[in-house]
XYZ file of C-alpha atoms in Angstrom:
322
model
C -21.437 -18.953 4.733
C -23.342 -17.753 7.773
C -26.858 -16.558 8.212
C -28.286 -13.965 10.590
C -31.069 -15.241 12.800
C -34.172 -13.136 13.202
C -36.347 -14.251 16.086
C -39.462 -12.853 14.422
C -39.159 -15.281 11.530
C -41.133 -18.483 11.841
C -39.207 -20.469 9.277
C -35.743 -21.874 8.957
C -32.919 -19.765 7.578
C -30.365 -21.578 5.478
C -26.682 -21.069 6.342
C -25.648 -22.423 2.926
C -23.928 -25.534 1.651
C -20.811 -26.782 3.406
C -18.439 -29.557 2.359
C -16.604 -30.608 5.539
C -16.458 -34.122 4.110
C -17.115 -35.635 0.690
C -20.874 -35.181 1.039
C -22.633 -31.800 0.987
C -24.457 -30.461 4.019
C -27.003 -27.682 4.440
C -26.829 -25.675 7.653
C -30.054 -24.290 9.122
C -30.845 -21.643 11.761
C -34.121 -20.843 13.473
C -34.073 -18.752 16.616
C -31.509 -20.459 18.835
C -31.705 -23.768 16.967
C -28.920 -24.999 14.695
C -29.297 -28.060 12.524
C -27.544 -29.718 9.608
C -29.086 -31.658 6.743
C -26.689 -34.155 5.182
C -27.740 -34.315 1.540
C -28.094 -37.533 -0.434
C -28.363 -37.928 -4.182
C -31.761 -39.246 -5.193
C -33.507 -37.726 -2.164
C -36.175 -35.022 -2.237
C -35.347 -31.472 -1.172
C -37.542 -28.396 -1.158
C -38.749 -25.237 0.600
C -40.916 -22.142 0.328
C -39.443 -18.632 0.808
C -41.371 -16.309 3.136
C -41.268 -12.525 3.573
C -38.182 -10.497 2.685
C -34.524 -11.382 2.399
C -32.326 -9.856 5.104
C -28.574 -9.323 5.347
C -26.766 -12.350 6.766
C -24.316 -10.214 8.769
C -20.551 -10.638 8.912
C -18.066 -12.814 10.779
C -20.836 -14.564 12.713
C -22.517 -11.328 13.816
C -26.073 -10.262 13.050
C -26.431 -7.253 10.745
C -27.049 -4.271 13.100
C -29.403 -2.689 10.554
C -31.387 -5.802 9.746
C -31.027 -4.580 6.171
C -33.102 -5.946 3.319
C -30.879 -7.183 0.476
C -31.635 -7.905 -3.207
C -32.810 -11.381 -4.115
C -30.158 -11.762 -6.817
C -27.216 -11.014 -4.515
C -25.010 -14.082 -4.083
C -23.273 -12.429 -1.138
C -26.470 -11.859 0.826
C -24.915 -8.916 2.709
C -25.518 -5.191 2.884
C -22.629 -2.924 1.828
C -21.321 -2.393 5.373
C -21.374 -6.065 6.362
C -19.767 -7.020 3.042
C -16.942 -4.558 3.734
C -16.403 -5.932 7.239
C -16.425 -9.540 6.045
C -13.913 -8.809 3.294
C -11.600 -6.846 5.610
C -11.079 -9.931 7.807
C -10.629 -12.493 5.040
C -7.369 -14.128 3.998
C -7.746 -12.544 0.569
C -7.498 -9.055 2.112
C -3.847 -9.646 3.133
C -4.474 -8.309 6.646
C -3.319 -11.513 8.364
C 0.436 -11.447 7.693
C 1.231 -12.848 11.148
C -1.058 -15.848 10.765
C 1.013 -18.802 12.108
C -0.935 -21.513 10.298
C 0.324 -23.518 7.338
C -1.314 -22.856 3.986
C -1.434 -24.823 0.766
C -1.315 -23.629 -2.829
C -3.595 -25.538 -5.185
C -4.179 -25.815 -8.929
C -7.872 -26.255 -9.774
C -9.613 -27.265 -13.021
C -13.306 -26.487 -13.541
C -13.740 -27.336 -17.205
C -11.976 -26.929 -20.560
C -9.970 -23.697 -20.488
C -10.977 -22.922 -16.900
C -8.128 -23.241 -14.396
C -7.049 -21.194 -11.410
C -4.462 -20.995 -8.661
C -5.531 -20.475 -5.056
C -4.611 -20.996 -1.411
C -6.360 -22.566 1.552
C -5.545 -23.413 5.154
C -3.902 -26.829 5.406
C -6.154 -27.871 8.283
C -9.188 -27.522 5.990
C -7.960 -30.212 3.634
C -9.824 -30.187 0.306
C -12.980 -28.522 1.683
C -12.185 -25.289 -0.164
C -11.904 -27.144 -3.473
C -15.282 -28.786 -2.931
C -16.809 -25.430 -1.952
C -15.596 -23.907 -5.209
C -16.843 -26.800 -7.316
C -13.380 -27.745 -8.622
C -13.850 -30.760 -10.874
C -10.190 -31.792 -10.487
C -7.213 -30.387 -8.609
C -3.710 -30.978 -7.312
C -1.785 -29.480 -4.446
C 1.296 -27.550 -5.514
C 3.003 -26.447 -2.306
C 2.723 -25.701 1.406
C 4.177 -23.074 3.711
C 3.484 -19.818 5.607
C 0.603 -17.606 4.506
C 2.664 -14.871 2.889
C 4.807 -17.395 0.993
C 1.663 -19.095 -0.279
C 0.174 -15.741 -1.234
C 3.360 -14.693 -3.042
C 3.464 -17.977 -4.980
C -0.173 -17.535 -5.927
C 0.557 -14.079 -7.351
C 3.651 -15.240 -9.240
C 1.801 -18.148 -10.834
C -1.196 -16.063 -11.835
C 1.031 -13.607 -13.647
C 3.338 -16.183 -15.232
C 0.670 -18.687 -16.256
C -1.971 -16.149 -17.198
C -4.689 -17.685 -15.029
C -7.428 -15.709 -13.254
C -7.917 -15.377 -9.503
C -11.522 -16.484 -9.804
C -13.922 -18.076 -12.281
C -17.611 -17.066 -12.295
C -19.996 -19.820 -11.256
C -22.094 -19.158 -14.358
C -19.185 -20.352 -16.512
C -18.669 -23.423 -14.337
C -22.338 -24.363 -14.692
C -22.269 -23.938 -18.450
C -19.734 -26.768 -18.912
C -20.637 -29.029 -16.018
C -23.001 -31.201 -18.040
C -20.462 -31.932 -20.800
C -17.159 -32.651 -19.119
C -14.392 -34.591 -20.914
C -13.308 -38.006 -19.623
C -11.221 -38.526 -16.506
C -7.959 -38.943 -18.442
C -8.376 -35.577 -20.146
C -9.260 -33.911 -16.851
C -6.168 -35.347 -15.163
C -4.007 -34.392 -18.113
C -5.120 -30.766 -17.926
C -4.167 -30.556 -14.252
C -0.835 -32.303 -14.848
C 0.007 -29.866 -17.648
C -0.713 -26.884 -15.409
C 1.364 -28.440 -12.618
C 4.332 -28.910 -14.947
C 4.180 -25.281 -16.056
C 3.983 -24.125 -12.431
C 6.892 -26.343 -11.334
C 9.125 -24.784 -13.986
C 8.866 -21.495 -12.098
C 10.510 -22.894 -8.967
C 13.511 -20.689 -8.219
C 12.112 -17.836 -10.320
C 10.034 -15.832 -7.854
C 8.933 -18.937 -5.979
C 9.542 -18.243 -2.237
C 12.105 -20.556 -0.658
C 9.852 -21.069 2.355
C 7.195 -22.752 0.195
C 7.691 -26.518 -0.016
C 6.664 -27.980 -3.357
C 4.329 -30.966 -3.124
C 4.246 -33.823 -5.663
C 1.615 -33.971 -8.391
C -1.414 -35.954 -7.255
C -4.565 -35.258 -9.242
C -7.798 -35.564 -7.271
C -10.920 -35.954 -9.430
C -14.192 -34.891 -7.781
C -16.728 -35.788 -10.464
C -17.922 -38.791 -8.452
C -18.067 -36.771 -5.224
C -20.270 -34.181 -6.929
C -22.539 -36.816 -8.471
C -21.779 -35.591 -11.990
C -20.703 -39.013 -13.253
C -23.691 -41.364 -13.436
C -21.428 -44.368 -13.847
C -19.549 -43.830 -10.581
C -21.692 -41.633 -8.354
C -23.717 -42.970 -5.421
C -27.397 -43.553 -6.128
C -26.942 -44.186 -9.849
C -30.095 -46.260 -10.253
C -32.302 -43.535 -8.772
C -30.719 -40.878 -10.962
C -30.114 -42.709 -14.209
C -30.897 -40.655 -17.266
C -31.005 -37.253 -15.556
C -30.171 -34.676 -18.246
C -27.607 -31.904 -17.963
C -29.048 -28.770 -16.355
C -30.214 -26.031 -18.700
C -31.833 -23.617 -16.218
C -30.837 -22.088 -12.909
C -32.715 -20.166 -10.245
C -32.280 -16.414 -10.768
C -33.645 -15.362 -7.378
C -36.161 -16.280 -4.706
C -39.359 -14.335 -4.121
C -41.889 -14.206 -1.293
C -43.961 -17.375 -1.587
C -41.651 -18.881 -4.185
C -41.155 -22.651 -4.092
C -38.125 -24.700 -5.105
C -38.462 -28.452 -4.767
C -37.121 -31.481 -6.565
C -34.921 -34.540 -6.387
C -31.225 -33.932 -5.765
C -29.169 -35.462 -8.577
C -25.836 -33.669 -8.167
C -24.082 -30.929 -6.194
C -20.929 -28.905 -6.842
C -19.711 -26.010 -4.743
C -22.800 -24.029 -3.660
C -24.910 -25.469 -6.504
C -27.577 -28.111 -6.054
C -28.871 -29.850 -9.199
C -32.556 -30.687 -8.788
C -34.585 -32.910 -11.130
C -38.024 -31.353 -11.496
C -41.452 -32.357 -12.766
C -40.887 -31.650 -16.469
C -37.957 -34.066 -16.571
C -35.353 -31.344 -16.629
C -32.720 -30.330 -14.091
C -32.654 -26.912 -12.419
C -29.557 -25.587 -10.631
C -30.085 -23.840 -7.300
C -27.168 -21.663 -6.173
C -27.602 -21.883 -2.397
C -25.892 -18.520 -1.948
C -29.216 -17.083 -3.156
C -31.194 -18.619 -0.294
C -29.220 -17.281 2.684
C -31.113 -14.564 4.540
C -34.563 -15.891 3.644
C -37.036 -17.467 6.041
C -37.663 -20.929 4.621
C -40.557 -23.195 5.468
C -41.323 -26.775 4.546
C -43.549 -27.438 1.571
C -44.829 -30.672 3.075
C -46.172 -31.408 6.519
C -43.757 -31.778 9.411
C -43.389 -35.242 10.895
C -42.803 -35.260 14.633
C -39.700 -33.325 15.632
C -38.275 -33.432 12.145
C -39.259 -30.029 10.772
C -36.451 -29.336 8.317
C -37.614 -28.203 4.870
C -37.922 -31.291 2.703
C -40.210 -32.551 -0.025
C -41.362 -35.539 -2.001
C -42.073 -34.652 -5.609
C -41.087 -31.445 -7.380
C -42.284 -27.902 -7.850
C -40.400 -24.828 -9.048
C -42.152 -21.466 -8.829
C -39.410 -18.836 -8.858
C -37.785 -16.850 -11.704
C -35.345 -18.965 -13.742
C -32.613 -18.142 -16.231
C -31.094 -20.255 -18.979
C -27.625 -21.597 -18.238
C -24.976 -20.454 -20.669
C -26.129 -16.880 -21.186
C -29.566 -17.493 -22.656
C -32.569 -15.258 -22.162
C -34.124 -14.810 -18.743
C -37.349 -16.692 -18.262
C -39.607 -14.235 -16.505
C -42.435 -14.897 -14.092
C -42.927 -17.782 -11.689
C -42.476 -21.383 -12.759
């Protein structure tokens, strides 16, 4: 995710969560400055939103209109920038001559939630971490169009969707089955996919062996194996998520887990609130505690949540500021 920089803004603009390695990072822009916050479970994190939310632009370019976008938009783009961004994505099938090698993956997000997808081989498993895949296995590798064709064949034959809403992923994240059941679900999907080899499976796609990668520990969802267990022991499953930011709204807490764009923050009442960082791109963000020297990135000790929240799992919206 990228974020347009507006010189008139005095605060930092978040460029979203990235997973280049097995720890999440937040990218920040302010004027010509670019910084990265490497996140750590058990540490404090917080900010205050200021002003209006503006379009984040497309393909690294600032939105020419400087358009204001809705607070609930997870894309953070105006209609024109969203169209431009989509037109140049791999999913748009406009890159048939792309010479890079791609991989087909099988991803598991929770009971009954599996999907097939593709990603550039040079990116490794970053795409799986960005999507919040709890467990996955590679299926094959080859040219883009072969990978895309395999993806389409498997979706149709296996009856799996091309995407799973993040709301559904959040709803099951606090009650995942054990590691053996997670691995078994991926292995079962792999076996079904492998049976289709030779039946619509492009010859130019090399099948890769089953190797289930479990990311529960990476995401901090398993208290028994995740880093910082002692600082996070007893943190309950999240039951609320941020619906949107508002001018002056504060989100602050202690980071206890992260998956895809979601940050799980323990807050003052003892609960855990999920912040989808796609909702914070395009906002000017300022620190909610004093700056110390040159270190001015938004951060906090303690917790405070004063933005509209919604119950996870389809419950009623909690109106007002909290």
